[in-house]
C-alpha cells in the first residue's frame, strides 16, 4: 500500500510541475492567462493545480482513498485532491529549500 501512495504522490508532483513550470505548456498557459484571470491564476499556482491534478488522478486511476479507507467514490475524489495537494506542496517546499540553500 505504501508503494501506491508514493507513486500517487510522485505522479501528482510530476503532473503539477509540468503544468505549472514546464515549457511544453508555456503556450497554452500564456493563452489561458491572457483570456481568463481565474484560470490563469489556477494553472500558475502549485497549490491550486495540484488539487485539480489529484481530482483528475482519482477519476482516471481510481480513488486512492477508496483503497485505504473504503470511502464513497465522490468523497474519495475530494480527499485524493487534498492528498495530492499536500504531497506536492511538501515536495515543492523541500526542493525550493535545497535550491535556495545550495552550497556555492
mmCIF file of C-alpha atoms in Angstrom:
data_model
loop_
_atom_site.group_PDB
_atom_site.id
_atom_site.type_symbol
_atom_site.label_atom_id
_atom_site.label_comp_id
_atom_site.label_asym_id
_atom_site.label_seq_id
_atom_site.Cartn_x
_atom_site.Cartn_y
_atom_site.Cartn_z
ATOM 1 C CA UNK A 1 0.000 0.000 0.000
ATOM 2 C CA UNK A 2 2.822 2.411 0.788
ATOM 3 C CA UNK A 3 4.152 1.907 -2.730
ATOM 4 C CA UNK A 4 0.814 3.005 -4.194
ATOM 5 C CA UNK A 5 0.807 6.120 -2.005
ATOM 6 C CA UNK A 6 4.373 7.032 -3.007
ATOM 7 C CA UNK A 7 3.674 6.509 -6.712
ATOM 8 C CA UNK A 8 0.465 8.562 -6.440
ATOM 9 C CA UNK A 9 2.421 11.401 -4.845
ATOM 10 C CA UNK A 10 5.216 11.265 -7.423
ATOM 11 C CA UNK A 11 2.726 11.245 -10.303
ATOM 12 C CA UNK A 12 0.907 14.209 -8.727
ATOM 13 C CA UNK A 13 4.147 16.115 -8.315
ATOM 14 C CA UNK A 14 5.272 15.378 -11.853
ATOM 15 C CA UNK A 15 2.000 16.399 -13.485
ATOM 16 C CA UNK A 16 1.722 19.549 -11.405
ATOM 17 C CA UNK A 17 5.298 20.590 -12.153
ATOM 18 C CA UNK A 18 4.839 20.035 -15.883
ATOM 19 C CA UNK A 19 1.596 22.035 -15.957
ATOM 20 C CA UNK A 20 2.853 24.943 -13.823
ATOM 21 C CA UNK A 21 6.511 25.197 -14.894
ATOM 22 C CA UNK A 22 7.029 23.026 -17.981
ATOM 23 C CA UNK A 23 7.988 24.585 -21.269
ATOM 24 C CA UNK A 24 5.683 22.176 -23.099
ATOM 25 C CA UNK A 25 2.689 24.015 -21.606
ATOM 26 C CA UNK A 26 4.131 27.527 -21.995
ATOM 27 C CA UNK A 27 1.937 28.493 -24.973
ATOM 28 C CA UNK A 28 -1.323 27.115 -23.503
ATOM 29 C CA UNK A 29 -0.529 28.795 -20.140
ATOM 30 C CA UNK A 30 0.114 32.132 -21.851
ATOM 31 C CA UNK A 31 -3.104 31.825 -23.869
ATOM 32 C CA UNK A 32 -5.170 30.909 -20.803
ATOM 33 C CA UNK A 33 -3.658 33.722 -18.696
ATOM 34 C CA UNK A 34 -4.432 36.201 -21.472
ATOM 35 C CA UNK A 35 -8.088 35.161 -21.757
ATOM 36 C CA UNK A 36 -9.024 34.252 -18.169
ATOM 37 C CA UNK A 37 -7.644 35.704 -14.964
ATOM 38 C CA UNK A 38 -9.220 32.944 -12.860
ATOM 39 C CA UNK A 39 -7.914 30.014 -14.926
ATOM 40 C CA UNK A 40 -4.601 31.797 -15.455
ATOM 41 C CA UNK A 41 -4.128 32.088 -11.706
ATOM 42 C CA UNK A 42 -5.257 28.487 -11.282
ATOM 43 C CA UNK A 43 -2.622 26.984 -13.589
ATOM 44 C CA UNK A 44 0.131 29.253 -12.264
ATOM 45 C CA UNK A 45 -0.326 28.133 -8.670
ATOM 46 C CA UNK A 46 1.244 24.876 -7.461
ATOM 47 C CA UNK A 47 -1.288 24.664 -4.631
ATOM 48 C CA UNK A 48 -4.292 25.065 -6.930
ATOM 49 C CA UNK A 49 -3.059 22.913 -9.792
ATOM 50 C CA UNK A 50 -2.046 20.007 -7.549
ATOM 51 C CA UNK A 51 -5.562 19.815 -6.101
ATOM 52 C CA UNK A 52 -7.082 19.517 -9.568
ATOM 53 C CA UNK A 53 -4.406 17.014 -10.564
ATOM 54 C CA UNK A 54 -5.489 14.920 -7.568
ATOM 55 C CA UNK A 55 -9.122 15.097 -8.671
ATOM 56 C CA UNK A 56 -8.075 14.058 -12.192
ATOM 57 C CA UNK A 57 -5.967 11.148 -10.938
ATOM 58 C CA UNK A 58 -8.803 9.972 -8.725
ATOM 59 C CA UNK A 59 -11.179 9.907 -11.671
ATOM 60 C CA UNK A 60 -8.739 8.229 -14.057
ATOM 61 C CA UNK A 61 -6.787 5.832 -11.822
ATOM 62 C CA UNK A 62 -9.469 5.081 -9.280
ATOM 63 C CA UNK A 63 -9.560 6.626 -5.858
ATOM 64 C CA UNK A 64 -6.557 6.262 -3.587
ATOM 65 C CA UNK A 65 -8.783 6.977 -0.588
ATOM 66 C CA UNK A 66 -11.146 4.180 -1.630
ATOM 67 C CA UNK A 67 -8.284 1.696 -1.392
ATOM 68 C CA UNK A 68 -7.132 2.942 2.004
ATOM 69 C CA UNK A 69 -10.321 3.985 3.807
ATOM 70 C CA UNK A 70 -13.094 2.405 1.708
ATOM 71 C CA UNK A 71 -14.846 5.746 1.234
ATOM 72 C CA UNK A 72 -17.691 6.619 -1.095
ATOM 73 C CA UNK A 73 -16.292 7.405 -4.586
ATOM 74 C CA UNK A 74 -17.372 11.073 -4.509
ATOM 75 C CA UNK A 75 -15.796 11.588 -1.087
ATOM 76 C CA UNK A 76 -12.682 9.796 -2.278
ATOM 77 C CA UNK A 77 -12.238 12.261 -5.160
ATOM 78 C CA UNK A 78 -12.197 15.152 -2.680
ATOM 79 C CA UNK A 79 -9.673 13.525 -0.333
ATOM 80 C CA UNK A 80 -7.469 12.414 -3.222
ATOM 81 C CA UNK A 81 -7.269 16.047 -4.336
ATOM 82 C CA UNK A 82 -6.325 17.106 -0.824
ATOM 83 C CA UNK A 83 -3.695 14.357 -0.561
ATOM 84 C CA UNK A 84 -2.137 15.352 -3.872
ATOM 85 C CA UNK A 85 -2.101 18.987 -2.799
ATOM 86 C CA UNK A 86 -0.390 18.192 0.496
ATOM 87 C CA UNK A 87 2.180 15.886 -1.075
ATOM 88 C CA UNK A 88 3.032 18.283 -3.898
ATOM 89 C CA UNK A 89 3.312 21.274 -1.563
ATOM 90 C CA UNK A 90 5.603 19.318 0.765
ATOM 91 C CA UNK A 91 7.810 18.187 -2.126
ATOM 92 C CA UNK A 92 7.853 21.680 -3.610
ATOM 93 C CA UNK A 93 8.871 23.193 -0.257
ATOM 94 C CA UNK A 94 11.694 20.677 0.172
ATOM 95 C CA UNK A 95 13.005 21.256 -3.342
ATOM 96 C CA UNK A 96 12.789 25.054 -3.000
ATOM 97 C CA UNK A 97 14.662 24.849 0.319
ATOM 98 C CA UNK A 98 17.546 22.980 -1.288
ATOM 99 C CA UNK A 99 17.545 25.265 -4.339
ATOM 100 C CA UNK A 100 17.856 28.349 -2.113
ATOM 101 C CA UNK A 101 20.436 26.850 0.254
ATOM 102 C CA UNK A 102 22.805 25.053 -2.069
ATOM 103 C CA UNK A 103 26.491 25.252 -1.489
ATOM 104 C CA UNK A 104 28.091 27.806 -3.801
#
